[in-house]
Amino acid sequence: MEKIKVGMVSLGCSKNQVDAERMMGRMAREGLEICGDLSQCQAVVINTCGFIEAAKAESIETILEFCKMKEEGALRCVAVTGCLAERYRDELAREIPEADIVLGIGSNDRLPEAIRRAMEGDRITEYGPKTALSLEGERILANAPYFAYIKVAEGCDNRCSYCAIPLIRGGFRSRPMEKIVEEARALAQSGVKELNLVAQDTSRYGLDLYGEYRLPQLIDAVCAIPEVEWVRILYCYPTRITDQLIETMARQPKVVKYIDIPVQHASARVLREMNRTGDREEILNLCRRLREGIPGVVLRTTLITGFPGETEEDFEELCRLVEEARFERLGCFPYSQEEDTPAGEREDQLDPEVRQRRAEIIMEKQMDIAFAFARSCAGRTLEVLVEGKKGRYWYGRSYMDAPDIDTRVYFTSTKKHHCGEKVCVTIQDSREYDLLGEAL
């Protein structure tokens, strides 16, 4: 019997991508054929994001696009999984009846059976408990084979007042360290050079399982795998950056000197109302600790403008943080009002245009900082992970650049390179955010 060809479209964050990769691994194990050419597929799975309005709109638009393909006879089955399916459950099944399958995150393992049933004409909606979401199992990588994300935990206990993640994903639960190391070893032995450790709050890793933060010990264990070359740490909560974590990052040569610490705001009042902690001075002190403890470290952060009740004074304090901290990498997003969140129910919502304009002001300030940082890199020699060629330039990422979200290094070379190779590049110039150089 001919195998059912299934395509996967994964939207949203890297954590969601890991779930999609596990679903593809399970489908392949159970006899379905994973097909990268969506035009040749009989079934398509849309692994959705439901975090903020823009992400929800993209998810719905993608679902409708494939439902139209099904109506036109190009597909036989449309399956919807992921955060949007979990968050809106029956509403999604009711409002988009053209979707054959709607599975909550706790039913991801049921996907192969659901596709087979749908191909026979059934319509399936199923929502297992959030804790049934499997954190283990083989994966089929959706990106280039030389880097991968490793999800070290699922869910979140922070309960930030603007965020729906705990509603969607449930409470924080760490994976056992030995399972993570086992997965890291398998990925590295398959050719993956860069491992990116991710979770909703990576810095909290281990607290629920071991009664203490265990991210430093996990880093040491992953770095002990001979084939691992780069380890990158993403999504760390600012107040959980311990001295031990800083020491470990500085000591381990395989850990790239880069850390992602979403601080969200600078005003103590706004941070309290976000159900977060700290203030501008504490954030600046953290930046100083990191830069003193990890020479050459690159700091990435994320900010939110237009939180309910944010005053001009609050916003000015956020602007001062950007100017003083001089984060090398920064993203800023206008606040998204989310139902079923404490912030979303507040009456002092700011006009969306105010939220957007404030985000634009922050990014204008950051642009000057980022351009200046890029210019300051002239004369440095950086190890670059090659990702492709464009015209006469090869391009790739240095330790300063996380996959998909940061900048590139473009370079000329007298040699032919392949993707996943590492090349030493002397930086000669910059073009806005990106660096320009020549291979040694």
Short mmCIF file of C-alpha atoms in Angstrom, two decimals:
data_model
loop_
_atom_site.label_atom_id
_atom_site.label_comp_id
_atom_site.label_asym_id
_atom_site.label_seq_id
_atom_site.Cartn_x
_atom_site.Cartn_y
_atom_site.Cartn_z
CA MET A 1 0.00 0.00 0.00
CA GLU A 2 1.29 3.48 -0.91
CA LYS A 3 2.30 5.59 2.08
CA ILE A 4 0.34 8.72 2.92
CA LYS A 5 2.50 11.77 2.16
CA VAL A 6 2.33 14.36 4.93
CA GLY A 7 3.75 17.89 5.00
CA MET A 8 4.39 20.02 8.08
CA VAL A 9 4.11 23.80 8.47
CA SER A 10 5.33 24.99 11.88
CA LEU A 11 4.65 28.56 12.97
CA GLY A 12 5.86 30.59 15.95
CA CYS A 13 8.75 29.91 18.28
CA SER A 14 11.59 27.40 18.39
CA LYS A 15 9.84 25.47 21.19
CA ASN A 16 6.89 24.90 18.87
CA GLN A 17 9.32 23.81 16.15
CA VAL A 18 10.69 21.11 18.44
CA ASP A 19 7.14 19.80 18.93
CA ALA A 20 6.66 19.76 15.15
CA GLU A 21 9.90 17.83 14.71
CA ARG A 22 8.78 15.24 17.26
CA MET A 23 5.43 14.89 15.48
CA MET A 24 7.24 14.30 12.18
CA GLY A 25 9.46 11.73 13.85
CA ARG A 26 6.44 9.90 15.23
CA MET A 27 4.58 9.98 11.91
CA ALA A 28 7.62 8.55 10.13
CA ARG A 29 7.95 5.78 12.74
CA GLU A 30 4.31 4.87 12.25
CA GLY A 31 4.57 4.51 8.49
CA LEU A 32 3.61 7.92 7.11
CA GLU A 33 5.92 9.59 4.59
CA ILE A 34 7.17 13.07 5.51
CA CYS A 35 7.29 15.16 2.36
CA GLY A 36 9.00 18.55 2.07
CA ASP A 37 7.15 19.50 -1.12
CA LEU A 38 3.71 20.54 0.10
CA SER A 39 2.30 20.46 -3.42
CA GLN A 40 2.90 16.67 -3.46
CA CYS A 41 1.27 15.96 -0.08
CA GLN A 42 -2.06 14.35 0.60
CA ALA A 43 -2.19 15.76 4.13
CA VAL A 44 -0.73 18.90 5.69
CA VAL A 45 -0.26 19.59 9.41
CA ILE A 46 -0.26 23.23 10.53
CA ASN A 47 1.46 23.47 13.92
CA THR A 48 0.07 26.82 15.02
CA CYS A 49 1.13 29.67 17.30
CA GLY A 50 -1.44 31.34 19.56
CA PHE A 51 0.76 33.69 21.60
CA ILE A 52 -0.20 37.19 20.37
CA GLU A 53 -2.68 38.65 17.88
CA ALA A 54 -0.25 38.79 14.95
CA ALA A 55 0.73 35.15 15.46
CA LYS A 56 -2.89 34.05 15.75
CA ALA A 57 -3.76 35.92 12.54
CA GLU A 58 -0.88 34.23 10.71
CA SER A 59 -2.00 30.82 11.97
CA ILE A 60 -5.60 31.31 10.87
CA GLU A 61 -4.53 32.66 7.48
CA THR A 62 -2.31 29.61 6.96
CA ILE A 63 -5.09 27.19 7.95
CA LEU A 64 -7.52 28.84 5.53
CA GLU A 65 -4.94 28.76 2.75
CA PHE A 66 -4.58 25.00 3.03
CA CYS A 67 -8.32 24.49 3.45
CA LYS A 68 -8.74 26.28 0.12
CA MET A 69 -6.18 23.94 -1.44
CA LYS A 70 -8.24 21.04 -0.10
CA GLU A 71 -11.43 22.45 -1.65
CA GLU A 72 -9.61 22.73 -4.97
CA GLY A 73 -8.59 19.07 -4.77
CA ALA A 74 -4.88 19.62 -4.14
CA LEU A 75 -5.12 18.09 -0.63
CA ARG A 76 -7.23 15.50 1.12
CA CYS A 77 -6.58 16.32 4.77
CA VAL A 78 -5.82 19.46 6.82
CA ALA A 79 -4.70 18.95 10.42
CA VAL A 80 -4.32 21.73 13.00
CA THR A 81 -2.09 21.30 16.06
CA GLY A 82 -0.12 23.55 18.40
CA CYS A 83 -0.91 26.51 20.62
CA LEU A 84 -3.88 27.93 18.68
CA ALA A 85 -5.55 24.51 18.63
CA GLU A 86 -4.92 24.10 22.37
CA ARG A 87 -6.02 27.60 23.31
CA TYR A 88 -9.23 27.85 21.27
CA ARG A 89 -10.20 24.19 21.11
CA ASP A 90 -13.87 23.93 20.17
CA GLU A 91 -14.03 27.46 18.72
CA LEU A 92 -11.43 26.53 16.10
CA ALA A 93 -13.18 23.29 15.18
CA ARG A 94 -16.51 25.16 14.97
CA GLU A 95 -15.30 28.22 13.04
CA ILE A 96 -13.15 26.33 10.52
CA PRO A 97 -15.09 23.13 9.80
CA GLU A 98 -12.96 22.59 6.70
CA ALA A 99 -10.13 21.41 8.98
CA ASP A 100 -10.32 17.63 9.26
CA ILE A 101 -8.26 17.34 12.46
CA VAL A 102 -7.86 19.65 15.46
CA LEU A 103 -5.57 18.29 18.20
CA GLY A 104 -4.53 19.97 21.44
CA ILE A 105 -0.89 19.70 22.51
CA GLY A 106 -1.68 16.76 24.78
CA SER A 107 -2.82 14.74 21.77
CA ASN A 108 0.20 15.25 19.50
CA ASP A 109 1.08 11.55 19.72
CA ARG A 110 -2.36 10.73 18.28
CA LEU A 111 -1.60 12.54 15.02
CA PRO A 112 -0.65 9.51 12.83
CA GLU A 113 -3.86 7.66 13.72
CA ALA A 114 -5.92 10.84 13.28
CA ILE A 115 -4.52 11.37 9.78
CA ARG A 116 -5.34 7.81 8.76
CA ARG A 117 -8.89 8.19 10.08
CA ALA A 118 -9.31 11.55 8.37
CA MET A 119 -8.19 10.05 5.06
CA GLU A 120 -11.09 7.61 5.49
CA GLY A 121 -13.51 10.49 5.96
CA ASP A 122 -13.59 11.00 9.75
CA ARG A 123 -13.32 14.39 11.43
CA ILE A 124 -11.28 14.37 14.64
CA THR A 125 -11.04 16.80 17.55
CA GLU A 126 -9.11 15.67 20.59
CA TYR A 127 -7.56 17.43 23.59
CA GLY A 128 -5.50 15.31 25.94
CA PRO A 129 -4.15 16.74 29.21
CA LYS A 130 -1.32 19.25 28.70
CA THR A 131 1.01 17.02 30.69
CA ALA A 132 0.55 14.30 28.05
CA LEU A 133 2.65 16.37 25.62
CA SER A 134 5.68 14.15 25.06
CA LEU A 135 9.09 15.73 25.70
CA GLU A 136 10.95 12.71 24.34
CA GLY A 137 11.15 10.79 21.08
CA GLU A 138 12.97 10.92 17.77
CA ARG A 139 12.84 14.08 15.71
CA ILE A 140 13.11 15.00 12.06
CA LEU A 141 14.85 18.37 11.97
CA ALA A 142 12.93 21.06 10.12
CA ASN A 143 15.94 23.33 9.66
CA ALA A 144 19.47 22.93 8.30
CA PRO A 145 21.15 19.78 9.66
CA TYR A 146 24.02 21.59 11.38
CA PHE A 147 21.99 23.24 14.16
CA ALA A 148 19.13 22.19 16.38
CA TYR A 149 17.04 23.37 19.30
CA ILE A 150 16.82 21.27 22.44
CA LYS A 151 13.80 21.93 24.64
CA VAL A 152 14.96 21.46 28.24
CA ALA A 153 11.55 22.09 29.82
CA GLU A 154 7.90 22.65 28.97
CA GLY A 155 5.37 25.17 30.29
CA CYS A 156 5.89 28.12 32.61
CA ASP A 157 5.26 29.08 36.24
CA ASN A 158 6.13 32.78 35.97
CA ARG A 159 2.54 33.94 35.38
CA CYS A 160 3.44 37.26 33.76
CA SER A 161 0.17 39.19 33.69
CA TYR A 162 0.22 39.76 29.91
CA CYS A 163 1.09 36.19 28.91
CA ALA A 164 -1.19 33.30 27.98
CA ILE A 165 1.56 30.66 27.83
CA PRO A 166 0.71 29.04 31.21
CA LEU A 167 -2.93 28.77 30.07
CA ILE A 168 -1.84 27.12 26.84
CA ARG A 169 1.15 25.07 27.92
CA GLY A 170 0.55 24.45 31.61
CA GLY A 171 3.03 24.58 34.48
CA PHE A 172 6.80 24.35 34.22
CA ARG A 173 8.22 20.83 34.01
CA SER A 174 11.88 20.06 33.41
CA ARG A 175 13.13 17.09 31.44
CA PRO A 176 15.48 14.73 33.29
CA MET A 177 19.07 15.75 32.62
CA GLU A 178 20.07 12.33 31.34
CA LYS A 179 17.31 12.49 28.68
CA ILE A 180 18.51 15.89 27.47
CA VAL A 181 22.13 14.71 27.31
CA GLU A 182 21.06 11.57 25.46
CA GLU A 183 19.23 13.70 22.86
CA ALA A 184 22.15 16.13 22.59
CA ARG A 185 24.55 13.25 21.97
CA ALA A 186 22.35 11.76 19.25
CA LEU A 187 21.99 15.12 17.51
CA ALA A 188 25.71 15.87 17.70
CA GLN A 189 26.62 12.43 16.37
CA SER A 190 24.22 12.99 13.44
CA GLY A 191 26.18 16.10 12.39
CA VAL A 192 24.58 18.91 14.41
CA LYS A 193 27.30 21.40 15.39
CA GLU A 194 25.26 23.98 17.29
CA LEU A 195 22.82 23.11 20.08
CA ASN A 196 20.44 25.86 21.22
CA LEU A 197 18.97 25.21 24.68
CA VAL A 198 15.41 26.56 24.91
CA ALA A 199 12.40 26.63 27.24
CA GLN A 200 9.88 29.25 28.30
CA ASP A 201 12.35 29.95 31.13
CA THR A 202 15.62 28.11 30.53
CA SER A 203 17.22 29.57 33.66
CA ARG A 204 14.61 27.80 35.83
CA TYR A 205 15.71 24.40 34.56
CA GLY A 206 15.83 21.70 37.22
CA LEU A 207 14.07 23.51 40.07
CA ASP A 208 10.99 21.29 39.92
CA LEU A 209 12.94 18.03 39.52
CA TYR A 210 16.00 18.61 41.68
CA GLY A 211 14.99 21.40 44.08
CA GLU A 212 17.62 23.77 42.67
CA TYR A 213 18.60 25.46 39.42
CA ARG A 214 20.58 22.94 37.36
CA LEU A 215 21.27 24.83 34.12
CA PRO A 216 25.03 25.14 34.88
CA GLN A 217 25.32 21.39 35.50
CA LEU A 218 23.32 20.68 32.34
CA ILE A 219 25.63 22.93 30.31
CA ASP A 220 28.69 21.09 31.63
CA ALA A 221 27.12 17.72 30.77
CA VAL A 222 26.25 18.78 27.20
CA CYS A 223 29.68 20.33 26.66
CA ALA A 224 31.29 17.03 27.70
CA ILE A 225 29.93 15.38 24.53
CA PRO A 226 32.94 15.27 22.17
CA GLU A 227 31.00 16.02 18.95
CA VAL A 228 29.28 19.15 20.35
CA GLU A 229 30.92 22.35 19.07
CA TRP A 230 28.64 25.26 20.06
CA VAL A 231 26.09 25.52 22.87
CA ARG A 232 23.80 28.57 22.96
CA ILE A 233 21.53 29.60 25.85
CA LEU A 234 18.18 31.23 25.01
CA TYR A 235 15.24 32.56 27.09
CA CYS A 236 16.74 33.20 30.54
CA TYR A 237 14.71 35.06 33.17
CA PRO A 238 16.83 38.05 34.37
CA THR A 239 16.61 37.44 38.11
CA ARG A 240 17.66 33.80 37.70
CA ILE A 241 21.05 34.55 36.14
CA THR A 242 23.19 33.19 38.96
CA ASP A 243 26.91 33.69 39.53
CA GLN A 244 27.32 29.97 38.92
CA LEU A 245 25.68 30.25 35.50
CA ILE A 246 27.93 33.19 34.58
CA GLU A 247 31.03 31.28 35.72
CA THR A 248 30.00 28.20 33.73
CA MET A 249 29.39 30.19 30.55
CA ALA A 250 32.77 31.92 30.92
CA ARG A 251 34.63 28.68 31.66
CA GLN A 252 33.20 26.43 28.98
CA PRO A 253 34.82 27.06 25.58
CA LYS A 254 31.96 25.35 23.76
CA VAL A 255 29.39 27.78 25.18
CA VAL A 256 29.06 30.72 22.81
CA LYS A 257 29.38 34.00 24.69
CA TYR A 258 25.79 35.02 24.01
CA ILE A 259 22.76 35.03 26.28
CA ASP A 260 19.13 35.90 25.70
CA ILE A 261 17.52 37.65 28.71
CA PRO A 262 14.05 39.06 27.92
CA VAL A 263 13.70 41.94 30.42
CA GLN A 264 10.40 43.28 28.94
CA HIS A 265 10.54 46.70 30.65
CA ALA A 266 12.58 49.04 32.85
CA SER A 267 9.99 50.78 35.02
CA ALA A 268 9.69 49.12 38.45
CA ARG A 269 5.98 49.97 38.52
CA VAL A 270 5.28 48.45 35.10
CA LEU A 271 7.37 45.37 35.91
CA ARG A 272 5.38 44.83 39.12
CA GLU A 273 2.11 45.11 37.19
CA MET A 274 3.50 42.64 34.68
CA ASN A 275 4.00 40.33 37.70
CA ARG A 276 7.74 40.49 37.16
CA THR A 277 10.52 41.77 39.40
CA GLY A 278 13.38 44.24 39.24
CA ASP A 279 13.89 47.73 37.88
CA ARG A 280 16.19 49.61 35.53
CA GLU A 281 19.11 49.66 37.98
CA GLU A 282 18.88 45.92 38.62
CA ILE A 283 18.84 45.24 34.88
CA LEU A 284 21.85 47.52 34.33
CA ASN A 285 23.64 45.75 37.18
CA LEU A 286 22.91 42.37 35.56
CA CYS A 287 24.36 43.63 32.27
CA ARG A 288 27.50 44.77 34.10
CA ARG A 289 27.84 41.39 35.85
CA LEU A 290 27.50 39.53 32.56
CA ARG A 291 29.97 41.73 30.69
CA GLU A 292 32.52 41.61 33.49
CA GLY A 293 32.11 37.88 34.06
CA ILE A 294 31.99 36.78 30.40
CA PRO A 295 34.43 38.82 28.30
CA GLY A 296 33.04 39.52 24.83
CA VAL A 297 29.50 38.44 25.72
CA VAL A 298 26.67 39.52 23.42
CA LEU A 299 23.39 40.32 25.16
CA ARG A 300 19.99 39.89 23.53
CA THR A 301 16.76 41.10 25.07
CA THR A 302 13.07 41.63 24.29
CA LEU A 303 10.94 44.62 25.33
CA ILE A 304 7.23 45.39 25.38
CA THR A 305 5.82 48.90 24.85
CA GLY A 306 2.32 50.11 25.62
CA PHE A 307 1.50 47.83 28.54
CA PRO A 308 -1.78 48.94 30.16
CA GLY A 309 -1.24 52.11 32.18
CA GLU A 310 2.27 52.74 30.81
CA THR A 311 2.86 56.47 31.25
CA GLU A 312 5.19 58.76 29.33
CA GLU A 313 7.51 58.61 32.37
CA ASP A 314 7.50 54.80 32.28
CA PHE A 315 8.29 54.87 28.59
CA GLU A 316 11.11 57.39 29.09
CA GLU A 317 12.63 55.04 31.65
CA LEU A 318 12.50 52.23 29.10
CA CYS A 319 14.24 54.49 26.56
CA ARG A 320 16.96 55.26 29.10
CA LEU A 321 17.52 51.54 29.68
CA VAL A 322 18.04 50.99 25.95
CA GLU A 323 20.51 53.89 25.77
CA GLU A 324 22.42 52.86 28.91
CA ALA A 325 22.46 49.06 28.60
CA ARG A 326 23.36 49.11 24.89
CA PHE A 327 22.16 45.59 24.22
CA GLU A 328 23.89 44.22 21.13
CA ARG A 329 20.68 42.47 20.04
CA LEU A 330 17.18 43.72 20.89
CA GLY A 331 13.62 43.16 19.73
CA CYS A 332 10.69 45.33 20.79
CA PHE A 333 7.02 44.52 20.39
CA PRO A 334 3.87 46.53 21.05
CA TYR A 335 1.76 45.04 23.84
CA SER A 336 -0.85 42.57 22.62
CA GLN A 337 -4.08 42.46 24.63
CA GLU A 338 -4.81 38.80 25.31
CA GLU A 339 -8.09 37.46 26.64
CA ASP A 340 -8.05 35.46 29.88
CA THR A 341 -4.95 37.30 31.13
CA PRO A 342 -4.96 39.80 34.04
CA ALA A 343 -3.48 42.54 31.86
CA GLY A 344 -5.95 41.87 29.09
CA GLU A 345 -8.87 42.53 31.44
CA ARG A 346 -7.60 45.94 32.57
CA GLU A 347 -9.55 49.03 31.57
CA ASP A 348 -6.50 51.28 31.11
CA GLN A 349 -5.49 49.85 27.72
CA LEU A 350 -3.42 52.19 25.58
CA ASP A 351 -4.38 53.02 22.02
CA PRO A 352 -2.78 50.49 19.62
CA GLU A 353 -1.22 53.35 17.68
CA VAL A 354 0.54 54.56 20.85
CA ARG A 355 1.83 51.05 21.55
CA GLN A 356 3.14 50.73 17.99
CA ARG A 357 4.73 54.17 17.87
CA ARG A 358 6.57 53.59 21.14
CA ALA A 359 7.91 50.29 19.81
CA GLU A 360 9.14 52.09 16.70
CA ILE A 361 10.92 54.72 18.82
CA ILE A 362 12.71 51.98 20.78
CA MET A 363 13.78 50.24 17.59
CA GLU A 364 15.05 53.53 16.12
CA LYS A 365 17.25 53.98 19.19
CA GLN A 366 18.39 50.38 19.00
CA MET A 367 19.23 50.72 15.32
CA ASP A 368 21.88 53.35 16.12
CA ILE A 369 23.30 51.15 18.90
CA ALA A 370 23.36 48.03 16.70
CA PHE A 371 24.95 49.87 13.75
CA ALA A 372 27.65 51.28 16.06
CA PHE A 373 28.33 47.81 17.48
CA ALA A 374 28.64 46.38 13.97
CA ARG A 375 31.15 49.10 13.04
CA SER A 376 33.15 48.34 16.20
CA CYS A 377 33.70 44.75 15.01
CA ALA A 378 36.03 45.86 12.19
CA GLY A 379 39.43 44.24 12.62
CA ARG A 380 38.16 41.27 14.64
CA THR A 381 38.52 37.69 13.44
CA LEU A 382 35.41 35.61 14.03
CA GLU A 383 34.61 31.94 13.57
CA VAL A 384 31.63 31.78 11.20
CA LEU A 385 29.24 28.87 10.65
CA VAL A 386 28.64 28.88 6.89
CA GLU A 387 24.98 28.89 5.84
CA GLY A 388 25.05 29.70 2.13
CA LYS A 389 26.21 31.91 -0.72
CA LYS A 390 24.66 35.01 -2.26
CA GLY A 391 26.35 36.42 -5.34
CA ARG A 392 30.08 36.60 -4.65
CA TYR A 393 29.58 36.53 -0.88
CA TRP A 394 29.38 33.51 1.37
CA TYR A 395 27.37 34.13 4.53
CA GLY A 396 26.87 32.61 7.95
CA ARG A 397 26.60 33.28 11.66
CA SER A 398 29.19 34.01 14.32
CA TYR A 399 28.82 33.29 18.04
CA MET A 400 27.02 36.64 18.23
CA ASP A 401 24.07 35.48 16.12
CA ALA A 402 21.31 33.06 17.06
CA PRO A 403 19.54 31.19 14.24
CA ASP A 404 16.65 32.93 12.48
CA ILE A 405 16.60 36.09 14.62
CA ASP A 406 19.99 37.80 14.44
CA THR A 407 22.37 39.19 11.85
CA ARG A 408 24.73 37.62 9.32
CA VAL A 409 28.41 37.74 8.46
CA TYR A 410 29.06 38.08 4.71
CA PHE A 411 32.52 37.23 3.47
CA THR A 412 34.60 36.63 0.37
CA SER A 413 36.80 33.60 0.01
CA THR A 414 39.14 32.04 -2.53
CA LYS A 415 37.87 28.60 -1.50
CA LYS A 416 34.63 26.73 -1.97
CA HIS A 417 32.75 26.08 1.27
CA HIS A 418 29.82 23.93 2.34
CA CYS A 419 26.93 24.68 4.68
CA GLY A 420 27.76 23.74 8.26
CA GLU A 421 31.48 24.33 7.79
CA LYS A 422 33.26 26.73 10.13
CA VAL A 423 35.49 29.42 8.65
CA CYS A 424 37.63 32.10 10.31
CA VAL A 425 36.70 35.50 8.88
CA THR A 426 38.47 38.84 9.39
CA ILE A 427 35.85 41.58 9.64
CA GLN A 428 36.63 44.56 7.43
CA ASP A 429 33.41 46.58 7.38
CA SER A 430 29.70 46.49 8.16
CA ARG A 431 26.49 47.11 6.26
CA GLU A 432 23.90 48.30 8.75
CA TYR A 433 23.40 45.28 11.07
CA ASP A 434 25.48 42.78 9.07
CA LEU A 435 29.26 42.33 9.04
CA LEU A 436 31.48 42.12 5.96
CA GLY A 437 34.81 40.35 5.86
CA GLU A 438 37.26 38.00 4.18
CA ALA A 439 38.00 34.38 4.99
CA LEU A 440 41.50 33.65 6.20
#
